[in-house]
Amino acid sequence: MRPGLHATAYITTLRRCIIGSAVTPIATPPELRSACGTELAQARPGAPISREAALELIRCPDDDLPKLLAAARAAKERFKPGVITYSRKVFIPLTNLCRDYCGYCTFRRDPGDAGAQTMTPDEVLAVARAGEKVGCTEALFSLGDKPELLFPEMRETLRHLGYKSTLHYLEAMCELVLRQTSLLPHPNPGLLSPEWIARLSRVSPSMGLMLETTNTSLLAPGAAHDNAPDKVPAKRLRTIEDAGKQKVPFTTGLLIGIGESPEDRVDTLLAIRDLHERYGHIQEVIVQNFRVKPAIPMAHWPEPSRGDMLRAVAVARLLLPNVNIQAPPNLSAPYYEELVDAGINDWGGISPVTPDYINPEKPWPHLEQLRLRTEAKGCELRQRLPVYPEFLSAAAAQPGLLSEKLGAAANDQGLARMEKAA
């Protein structure tokens, strides 16, 4: 809150509906104010809301949704006014072999399946160099979780490549990209031990692991995480905490619409908030919505609605007012610009080179369209690095190659130095 902006004025701001750059007051007589309106009126500027308030707001009726969005947008503008960032990336699916069988995933394969692959070093470098030519600064490594523990074929592939495990291979490929290109690696390797967090932090400025949910009932037979041993919430929370103990800038988030309740979404966000309050390392929280695909066990599962998504994003912003909140635009097309009204300050990774291998049926928006839609909402689109500006010093704490590459990539604002027009 600006000096001199009193609580009364802030509450007035919360009761405005922000649509693009226009601000439309909403008159709500006190006698008609709903429980959601009461919670918003009682919110303290800059302070995270309580669990009780979040539970009320995430179920707010449609009539109250504009007030919730206005509150979230006001909180975002207080945090990072006038700007929405994105990371220009290449997507490197190092291997799509995985020992987890999640009900919503089309990325994973078994050996012998159509499309099963493990990339070679030459293939990794070719993708990174293609991205370098068009101004990308991030190499997003996605891969199955420890496939060699289940598949002898993966053990043989790793032996042929000269590595003991998938994580050893990932470490080497991050270093290869770091040494031979200007891109910065951001790995999403699944569960990690403290030792592996330390090793990967020497070759990547940030890393990520989606918490997805704290609801353990989704591990039951027939549920979304049935036969997915690496999706146990306690194990994922432990990895995120271990990263915090080492001050590694970390991306996490929740996946909505996979069988969890609105209360579960709040509790997942609260678990993330608790870790961030203890360690201060959560650089970004992603709110991602499940999308149906024809060849998955959950092919007939209902997708979360537009309202579900907007409520989840807005509540995430109010629970985490000083944390970067991201939602993938390709998964909310064609209305993705409305996510700005819900309080995001980042679009995540967008690639002009590679598809979204996790959701291949949902293409990234063209960067020029993303810029135009962002500006129509009253914000400037800016390109960032895979590590956010406020976490650069933590990522560059160790002298060496990574620190040198970060210095070369970042401008004086901590954003991408070689930022290119959309």
JSON list of C-alpha atoms in Angstrom, two decimals, residues 44 90 102 112 126 184 188 215 252 296 316 348 359 363 366 374 416:
[
{"chain": "A", "resi": 44, "resn": "ARG", "atom": "CA", "xyz": [-6.06, -6.00, 5.30]},
{"chain": "A", "resi": 90, "resn": "VAL", "atom": "CA", "xyz": [12.37, -24.08, -25.42]},
{"chain": "A", "resi": 102, "resn": "CYS", "atom": "CA", "xyz": [-1.38, -40.48, -13.68]},
{"chain": "A", "resi": 112, "resn": "GLY", "atom": "CA", "xyz": [7.88, -49.63, -27.02]},
{"chain": "A", "resi": 126, "resn": "ALA", "atom": "CA", "xyz": [19.94, -28.63, -31.40]},
{"chain": "A", "resi": 184, "resn": "LEU", "atom": "CA", "xyz": [19.53, -21.10, -18.63]},
{"chain": "A", "resi": 188, "resn": "ASN", "atom": "CA", "xyz": [11.37, -30.36, -13.53]},
{"chain": "A", "resi": 215, "resn": "ASN", "atom": "CA", "xyz": [-5.48, -34.64, -1.10]},
{"chain": "A", "resi": 252, "resn": "THR", "atom": "CA", "xyz": [5.49, -25.19, -7.62]},
{"chain": "A", "resi": 296, "resn": "ILE", "atom": "CA", "xyz": [-6.24, -40.78, -21.02]},
{"chain": "A", "resi": 316, "resn": "ALA", "atom": "CA", "xyz": [-4.13, -17.90, -4.78]},
{"chain": "A", "resi": 348, "resn": "GLY", "atom": "CA", "xyz": [4.84, -18.74, -17.55]},
{"chain": "A", "resi": 359, "resn": "ASN", "atom": "CA", "xyz": [-0.63, -30.48, -23.50]},
{"chain": "A", "resi": 363, "resn": "PRO", "atom": "CA", "xyz": [-0.69, -24.48, -28.73]},
{"chain": "A", "resi": 366, "resn": "HIS", "atom": "CA", "xyz": [1.62, -16.19, -30.56]},
{"chain": "A", "resi": 374, "resn": "THR", "atom": "CA", "xyz": [-1.86, -8.12, -22.07]},
{"chain": "A", "resi": 416, "resn": "ALA", "atom": "CA", "xyz": [16.05, -10.68, -19.82]}
]
